[in-house]
Amino acid sequence: MKKLPFVTKQQIEEIVKTYPTPFHIYDEKGIRENAKAFKEAFSWNPGFREYFAVKATPNPYLIDILTEYGFGTDCSSLTELMLSKAMGLSGDKVMFSSNDTPVEEFAYANEMGAIINLDDITHIECCEEACGGKLPETMSCRFNPGGIFTLSNGIMDNPGDSKYGLTTEQMFEAFKILKDKGVKRFGIHAFLASNTVTNDYYPQLAKQLFKLAVELEKETGADVCFINLSGGVGIPYSPNQQKNDIYAIGEGVRKAYEEILVPEGMGDVAIYAELGRFMMGPYGALVTKAIHEKHTHKEYIGVDACAVNLMRPAMYGAYHHITVLGKEDAECDHVYDVVGSLCENNDKFAIDRKLPKIDKGDYLFIHDTGAHGFAMGYNYNGKLKSAELLLKEDGSVQLIRRAETPKDYFATFDGLDIYEKFEF
């Protein structure tokens, strides 16, 4: 599969007249088409809802596009809850799936009417305290079966080594406790593998959770109203990967639903999801300019972005495809390390990557940064986070987050005597 950028060199040359590189840019048309397809793929379930994982791309302008399709938000922290509230989202449009949760965050989520998804059985007491001694009538628990999660094509992940969720035994105990404390509507949540590029993951996970739901209802008498498949459906970062077919995934989940839940009289259970990467990843890119070249033991291209703008390659060794704009059809007959300017040797977007000849001034389009790209940014070396832009369906460009300035970097000194010594 050839990976093509959603902008041209000519478009970028026009954009940089107003917004200098580096910046993240998002494709509104792609986001909308993907959201529509996801909704259609699960339209067989009347209660279906996607809760977009805010942590993936915490930009209200982008999330607002998804809300037009009836999507809610999945939040893991106070500020993500605040962002959702500022956008007018509350009640069952917000899922609060956190871990190691401060009491005040449970309280804030409860005030919003958000669905609280407990990560541990010991959190029941903490949550009850935060909610003024009375738990919400709707609550969910995060399940972790332990062991290794496998599919026919191999090991997907290792839930047994994950800090998240309740054991099987704890799920039954927790449901009984919650029911005794007045909870009336229950949900089950699980996240057993990350960034899977296979149509089998959701259907296999669904089978596990559907069977668990049936057993929980029978043994505890709890009313399981929704099952949250969470995230884990991934994207093809590499050109040699086949993308997921969301329609095939939706059909696989439907078959499991009809096979397991419907015969048990549970055909009214809503299906939820919390996809972030799948929803936004392919529709964002980091655009950066080649500003230096270095010829030593290797051939280096230095760009004006760094791991502050996209840390996945430095942190995980993750692959992100790179297109040199204007040279899409040129032969990839040069081998480069594409690097940033951090004082860290892992600040590399690509290592020994075959690319066309890169000249200073060329624009590099780093693919698939729409999720966990800008969001994972930081300020090491005093580097500043870049702007975020939205390429509208009509071809215009909207600034949806300005670039940081030195004043932003030093803002936390405001009110201290040192602050007046900075010159802006």
Coordinates of C-alpha atoms in Angstrom, one line a residue:
M1 CA 0.0 0.0 0.0
K2 CA 1.5 3.3 -1.1
K3 CA 1.1 6.0 1.6
L4 CA 0.2 9.3 0.0
P5 CA 0.1 12.7 1.8
F6 CA -3.2 14.6 1.9
V7 CA -1.5 17.9 1.1
T8 CA 0.7 18.9 -1.8
K9 CA 4.0 20.8 -1.8
Q10 CA 2.2 23.7 -3.4
Q11 CA -0.3 23.8 -0.6
I12 CA 2.4 23.7 2.1
E13 CA 4.4 26.4 0.4
E14 CA 1.3 28.6 0.7
I15 CA 0.5 27.6 4.2
V16 CA 4.0 28.4 5.5
K17 CA 3.6 32.0 4.5
T18 CA 1.3 32.3 7.5
Y19 CA 2.2 29.4 9.7
P20 CA 5.9 28.4 9.7
T21 CA 7.0 24.9 10.2
P22 CA 6.9 22.7 12.1
F23 CA 3.2 22.1 12.6
H24 CA 0.7 19.3 12.8
I25 CA -2.0 19.4 10.2
Y26 CA -5.2 17.4 10.1
D27 CA -7.5 16.4 7.2
E28 CA -11.1 17.2 7.9
K29 CA -12.4 15.2 4.9
G30 CA -10.6 12.1 6.1
I31 CA -11.8 12.4 9.7
R32 CA -15.4 12.8 8.6
E33 CA -15.4 9.9 6.2
N34 CA -13.8 7.7 8.9
A35 CA -16.3 8.7 11.5
K36 CA -19.2 8.1 9.2
A37 CA -17.9 4.6 8.3
F38 CA -17.4 3.7 11.9
K39 CA -20.9 4.7 12.8
E40 CA -22.3 2.7 9.9
A41 CA -20.3 -0.4 10.7
F42 CA -22.0 -0.6 14.1
S43 CA -25.4 0.8 13.1
W44 CA -26.9 -2.7 13.8
N45 CA -26.6 -1.9 17.5
P46 CA -29.1 0.8 18.4
G47 CA -27.2 1.9 21.5
F48 CA -23.8 2.1 19.9
R49 CA -21.6 5.0 20.8
E50 CA -18.0 5.8 20.2
Y51 CA -16.3 7.7 23.0
F52 CA -13.3 9.3 21.4
A53 CA -10.1 8.8 23.5
V54 CA -9.3 12.4 24.3
K55 CA -5.7 11.5 25.3
A56 CA -5.0 10.7 21.6
T57 CA -5.7 14.1 20.3
P58 CA -6.9 16.6 22.9
N59 CA -8.1 19.4 20.5
P60 CA -11.7 20.6 20.9
Y61 CA -11.9 21.6 17.2
L62 CA -11.2 18.1 16.1
I63 CA -13.4 16.5 18.7
D64 CA -16.2 18.8 17.8
I65 CA -16.2 17.2 14.3
L66 CA -16.7 13.8 15.9
T67 CA -19.6 15.0 18.1
E68 CA -21.5 15.8 14.9
Y69 CA -21.7 12.0 14.4
G70 CA -23.0 11.5 18.0
F71 CA -19.7 10.5 19.5
G72 CA -18.8 11.2 23.1
T73 CA -15.5 11.5 24.8
D74 CA -13.4 9.0 26.8
C75 CA -11.5 10.9 29.5
S76 CA -8.6 9.8 31.8
S77 CA -7.9 13.0 33.8
L78 CA -9.3 16.1 35.3
T79 CA -8.2 18.4 32.4
E80 CA -9.8 16.0 29.8
L81 CA -13.0 16.1 31.7
M82 CA -12.8 19.9 31.8
L83 CA -12.2 20.0 28.0
S84 CA -15.3 17.8 27.5
K85 CA -17.4 20.0 29.8
A86 CA -16.2 23.2 28.0
M87 CA -17.5 21.6 24.7
G88 CA -20.9 21.0 26.3
L89 CA -20.4 17.3 26.8
S90 CA -21.7 15.8 30.0
G91 CA -23.8 12.9 31.3
D92 CA -23.6 9.7 29.4
K93 CA -21.7 11.4 26.6
V94 CA -18.6 11.2 28.8
M95 CA -16.8 8.1 29.9
F96 CA -14.3 8.5 32.7
S97 CA -11.8 5.7 32.5
S98 CA -8.9 6.5 34.7
N99 CA -6.4 4.6 37.0
D100 CA -4.7 5.5 40.2
T101 CA -7.5 8.2 40.4
P102 CA -7.4 11.1 42.8
V103 CA -10.6 11.5 44.8
E104 CA -11.3 15.0 43.4
E105 CA -11.3 13.6 39.9
F106 CA -14.0 11.1 40.8
A107 CA -15.9 14.0 42.3
Y108 CA -15.6 16.1 39.2
A109 CA -16.7 13.3 36.9
N110 CA -19.7 12.6 39.2
E111 CA -20.7 16.2 39.1
M112 CA -20.7 16.1 35.3
G113 CA -22.8 13.0 35.4
A114 CA -20.1 11.1 33.5
I115 CA -20.1 7.3 33.4
I116 CA -17.4 6.3 35.9
N117 CA -15.4 3.2 34.8
L118 CA -13.6 1.7 37.8
D119 CA -10.1 0.4 37.3
D120 CA -9.8 -1.5 40.6
I121 CA -12.1 -3.0 43.2
T122 CA -10.5 -0.9 46.0
H123 CA -11.7 2.2 44.1
I124 CA -15.3 1.5 45.0
E125 CA -14.9 3.0 48.5
C126 CA -12.8 5.9 47.2
C127 CA -15.4 6.7 44.5
E128 CA -18.3 6.4 47.0
E129 CA -16.5 8.9 49.3
A130 CA -15.9 11.3 46.3
C131 CA -19.6 11.1 45.3
G132 CA -20.8 12.2 48.8
G133 CA -21.5 8.7 50.1
K134 CA -23.8 7.6 47.3
L135 CA -22.6 6.0 44.1
P136 CA -24.1 6.8 40.7
E137 CA -26.8 4.5 39.5
T138 CA -24.8 3.7 36.3
M139 CA -21.2 2.4 36.7
S140 CA -18.7 0.3 34.8
C141 CA -15.7 -1.9 35.7
R142 CA -12.6 -2.5 33.7
F143 CA -11.8 -6.2 33.2
N144 CA -8.3 -7.7 32.9
P145 CA -8.4 -11.5 32.4
G146 CA -4.6 -11.8 32.8
G147 CA -2.4 -14.1 30.8
I148 CA -1.5 -13.6 27.2
F149 CA -4.1 -12.3 24.6
T150 CA -3.6 -14.2 21.4
L151 CA -5.3 -14.5 18.0
S152 CA -4.7 -17.0 15.2
N153 CA -2.0 -14.7 13.8
G154 CA 0.0 -14.6 17.0
I155 CA 0.4 -12.8 20.4
M156 CA -1.4 -9.5 20.5
D157 CA -0.5 -8.3 24.0
N158 CA 0.2 -9.3 27.6
P159 CA -2.8 -8.3 29.8
G160 CA -1.2 -10.2 32.7
D161 CA 1.6 -7.7 32.8
S162 CA -0.7 -4.7 32.6
K163 CA -1.5 -2.5 35.6
Y164 CA -5.1 -2.0 34.5
G165 CA -8.4 -3.6 35.5
L166 CA -10.0 -6.2 37.8
T167 CA -9.4 -9.9 37.7
T168 CA -12.3 -12.3 36.9
E169 CA -13.0 -13.0 40.5
Q170 CA -12.9 -9.3 41.4
M171 CA -15.4 -8.5 38.7
F172 CA -18.0 -10.8 40.3
E173 CA -17.2 -9.4 43.8
A174 CA -17.3 -5.8 42.6
F175 CA -20.7 -6.2 40.8
K176 CA -22.2 -7.7 44.0
I177 CA -20.8 -4.8 46.1
L178 CA -21.9 -2.1 43.7
K179 CA -25.4 -3.7 43.4
D180 CA -25.7 -3.7 47.2
K181 CA -24.7 0.0 47.2
G182 CA -27.5 1.0 44.8
V183 CA -26.0 0.8 41.4
K184 CA -28.7 -0.2 38.9
R185 CA -27.1 -0.2 35.5
F186 CA -23.7 -1.9 34.8
G187 CA -21.1 -1.8 32.2
I188 CA -18.1 -3.9 31.3
H189 CA -14.9 -2.5 29.8
A190 CA -11.7 -4.1 28.6
F191 CA -8.5 -3.1 26.7
L192 CA -6.4 -6.2 26.0
A193 CA -4.2 -5.2 23.1
S194 CA -2.9 -2.0 21.5
N195 CA -2.8 -0.9 17.9
T196 CA -3.9 -4.2 16.4
V197 CA -3.9 -4.4 12.6
T198 CA -6.3 -7.3 12.3
N199 CA -10.0 -7.5 11.8
D200 CA -10.2 -10.3 14.4
Y201 CA -9.3 -8.3 17.6
Y202 CA -12.7 -6.7 18.4
P203 CA -14.7 -9.8 17.6
Q204 CA -12.5 -12.0 19.7
L205 CA -12.5 -9.5 22.6
A206 CA -16.3 -9.1 22.2
K207 CA -16.8 -12.9 22.6
Q208 CA -14.9 -12.8 25.9
L209 CA -16.8 -9.9 27.2
F210 CA -20.2 -11.2 26.1
K211 CA -19.6 -14.5 27.8
L212 CA -18.5 -12.6 31.0
A213 CA -21.6 -10.4 30.8
V214 CA -23.9 -13.4 30.7
E215 CA -22.2 -15.0 33.7
L216 CA -22.2 -11.8 35.7
E217 CA -25.9 -11.3 35.1
K218 CA -26.7 -14.9 36.1
E219 CA -24.6 -14.9 39.3
T220 CA -25.0 -11.4 40.6
G221 CA -28.3 -10.3 39.2
A222 CA -26.7 -7.1 37.9
D223 CA -28.3 -5.5 34.8
V224 CA -25.5 -5.3 32.2
C225 CA -26.5 -2.4 30.0
F226 CA -23.4 -1.8 28.0
I227 CA -20.2 -3.4 27.0
N228 CA -17.3 -1.2 26.1
L229 CA -14.7 -2.7 23.7
S230 CA -12.4 0.2 24.4
G231 CA -9.5 0.9 22.0
G232 CA -6.9 -1.3 20.4
V233 CA -8.0 -1.2 16.8
G234 CA -4.9 0.2 15.1
I235 CA -3.7 1.8 11.9
P236 CA -1.1 0.7 9.3
Y237 CA 1.9 2.9 10.1
S238 CA 4.0 1.0 7.6
P239 CA 3.2 0.8 3.8
N240 CA 3.4 -3.0 3.9
Q241 CA 0.6 -3.3 6.5
Q242 CA -3.0 -3.9 5.5
K243 CA -5.4 -1.4 7.0
N244 CA -8.3 -2.7 9.2
D245 CA -11.7 -3.0 7.6
I246 CA -14.1 -1.4 10.1
Y247 CA -17.1 -2.9 8.3
A248 CA -15.7 -6.4 8.7
I249 CA -14.9 -5.7 12.3
G250 CA -18.4 -4.5 13.0
E251 CA -19.9 -7.6 11.3
G252 CA -17.6 -9.8 13.4
V253 CA -18.9 -8.2 16.6
R254 CA -22.5 -8.5 15.4
K255 CA -22.1 -12.2 14.8
A256 CA -20.7 -12.7 18.3
Y257 CA -23.5 -10.6 19.7
E258 CA -26.2 -12.7 18.0
E259 CA -24.5 -15.9 19.0
I260 CA -23.9 -15.2 22.7
L261 CA -26.1 -12.3 24.0
V262 CA -29.3 -12.6 22.1
P263 CA -30.1 -16.2 23.1
E264 CA -29.7 -15.1 26.8
G265 CA -32.3 -12.4 26.4
M266 CA -29.6 -9.7 26.4
G267 CA -30.2 -8.3 22.9
D268 CA -30.7 -4.8 24.3
V269 CA -27.1 -4.4 25.5
A270 CA -25.4 -1.3 24.0
I271 CA -21.9 -1.6 22.4
Y272 CA -19.4 1.2 23.1
A273 CA -16.0 1.9 21.8
E274 CA -13.1 4.2 22.8
L275 CA -11.0 4.4 19.7
G276 CA -8.5 7.3 19.4
R277 CA -5.7 6.2 17.1
F278 CA -8.1 4.6 14.6
M279 CA -10.3 7.7 14.5
M280 CA -7.6 10.3 14.1
G281 CA -4.2 8.8 13.5
P282 CA -4.0 8.6 9.7
Y283 CA -5.6 12.0 9.3
G284 CA -2.8 14.0 10.9
A285 CA 0.7 14.7 9.9
L286 CA 3.8 16.6 11.1
V287 CA 5.2 18.9 8.5
T288 CA 8.8 19.9 9.0
K289 CA 11.5 21.5 6.9
A290 CA 15.0 20.2 6.2
I291 CA 17.3 22.9 7.6
H292 CA 20.7 21.1 7.7
E293 CA 22.6 18.1 6.3
K294 CA 25.5 16.4 7.9
H295 CA 28.0 14.0 6.4
T296 CA 30.0 12.0 9.1
H297 CA 29.8 8.4 9.8
K298 CA 26.3 8.5 8.5
E299 CA 24.2 10.8 6.3
Y300 CA 22.0 13.0 8.4
I301 CA 19.1 15.3 7.5
G302 CA 18.4 17.8 10.3
V303 CA 14.8 19.2 10.4
D304 CA 13.2 22.0 12.3
A305 CA 11.0 19.5 14.3
C306 CA 12.2 17.3 17.1
A307 CA 10.9 14.6 19.5
V308 CA 9.0 17.4 21.3
N309 CA 6.7 17.5 18.3
L310 CA 6.5 13.7 17.8
M311 CA 8.1 11.5 20.5
R312 CA 6.9 8.1 19.3
P313 CA 10.0 7.2 17.3
A314 CA 12.3 8.3 20.1
M315 CA 10.2 6.6 22.9
Y316 CA 9.2 3.4 21.2
G317 CA 11.3 3.2 18.1
A318 CA 8.0 3.6 16.3
Y319 CA 7.9 3.7 12.5
H320 CA 6.4 6.8 10.8
H321 CA 6.4 6.9 7.1
I322 CA 8.0 10.0 5.5
T323 CA 7.2 11.7 2.2
V324 CA 9.4 14.4 0.8
L325 CA 6.8 16.7 -0.7
G326 CA 7.3 17.3 -4.4
K327 CA 9.4 14.2 -4.7
E328 CA 6.7 11.6 -4.2
D329 CA 7.7 9.7 -7.4
A330 CA 11.4 10.2 -7.1
E331 CA 13.6 7.2 -6.6
C332 CA 14.4 6.4 -2.9
D333 CA 18.2 6.0 -3.6
H334 CA 19.6 7.8 -0.5
V335 CA 19.9 6.5 3.0
Y336 CA 19.4 9.0 5.8
D337 CA 18.9 9.4 9.5
V338 CA 16.3 12.1 9.8
V339 CA 17.0 13.9 13.1
G340 CA 15.8 16.8 15.3
S341 CA 17.9 19.1 17.5
L342 CA 17.3 17.8 21.0
C343 CA 20.4 16.9 23.0
E344 CA 19.4 13.3 22.9
N345 CA 20.7 10.7 20.4
N346 CA 17.3 9.1 20.2
D347 CA 15.8 12.3 18.7
K348 CA 15.4 10.6 15.3
F349 CA 12.3 10.4 13.1
A350 CA 14.0 7.8 10.9
I351 CA 17.1 5.7 11.0
D352 CA 18.8 4.3 7.8
R353 CA 15.6 5.3 5.9
K354 CA 15.7 5.1 2.1
L355 CA 14.4 8.4 0.8
P356 CA 14.8 10.6 -2.3
K357 CA 17.7 13.0 -2.2
I358 CA 16.7 15.7 0.3
D359 CA 17.8 19.3 -0.2
K360 CA 17.8 22.0 2.4
G361 CA 14.4 23.7 2.3
D362 CA 12.5 20.5 1.3
Y363 CA 9.3 19.9 3.3
L364 CA 8.9 16.5 4.9
F365 CA 5.5 15.1 5.5
I366 CA 5.6 12.7 8.5
H367 CA 2.6 10.5 8.3
D368 CA 0.1 9.2 10.9
T369 CA 0.6 11.7 13.7
G370 CA -3.1 12.4 14.2
A371 CA -3.1 10.5 17.4
H372 CA -0.5 10.4 20.1
G373 CA 1.5 13.0 18.1
F374 CA 1.0 16.5 19.4
A375 CA -0.6 15.1 22.5
M376 CA 2.6 13.5 23.8
G377 CA 4.7 16.7 23.3
Y378 CA 6.8 18.1 26.1
N379 CA 9.3 21.0 26.6
Y380 CA 12.6 19.3 27.2
N381 CA 15.6 21.5 26.1
G382 CA 13.2 24.4 26.4
K383 CA 11.6 23.4 23.1
L384 CA 8.2 24.8 22.3
K385 CA 5.2 22.9 21.0
S386 CA 4.1 23.6 17.5
A387 CA 0.8 24.8 16.0
E388 CA -2.0 22.6 15.0
L389 CA -3.9 23.3 11.7
L390 CA -7.0 21.9 10.2
L391 CA -7.2 21.4 6.4
K392 CA -10.9 22.1 5.8
E393 CA -13.0 20.2 3.3
D394 CA -13.0 23.3 1.1
G395 CA -9.2 23.5 1.0
S396 CA -8.9 26.4 3.4
V397 CA -6.7 26.1 6.5
Q398 CA -7.8 26.9 10.1
L399 CA -5.5 27.5 13.0
I400 CA -6.9 25.3 15.8
R401 CA -4.0 25.7 18.2
R402 CA -1.3 28.4 18.0
A403 CA 2.4 27.5 18.5
E404 CA 3.8 28.0 22.0
T405 CA 6.0 31.1 22.6
P406 CA 8.8 31.6 25.2
K407 CA 6.2 33.5 27.3
D408 CA 4.1 30.3 27.5
Y409 CA 7.2 28.3 28.5
F410 CA 8.0 30.7 31.4
A411 CA 4.3 31.3 32.4
T412 CA 4.5 29.1 35.5
F413 CA 7.0 31.6 37.0
D414 CA 4.4 34.3 36.7
G415 CA 3.8 35.8 40.2
L416 CA 7.4 35.0 41.3
D417 CA 10.1 37.6 41.5
I418 CA 12.1 36.0 38.7
Y419 CA 9.4 36.4 36.1
E420 CA 10.0 40.1 35.6
K421 CA 13.5 39.4 34.5
F422 CA 12.5 37.6 31.3
E423 CA 12.3 39.7 28.2
F424 CA 9.6 38.8 25.7

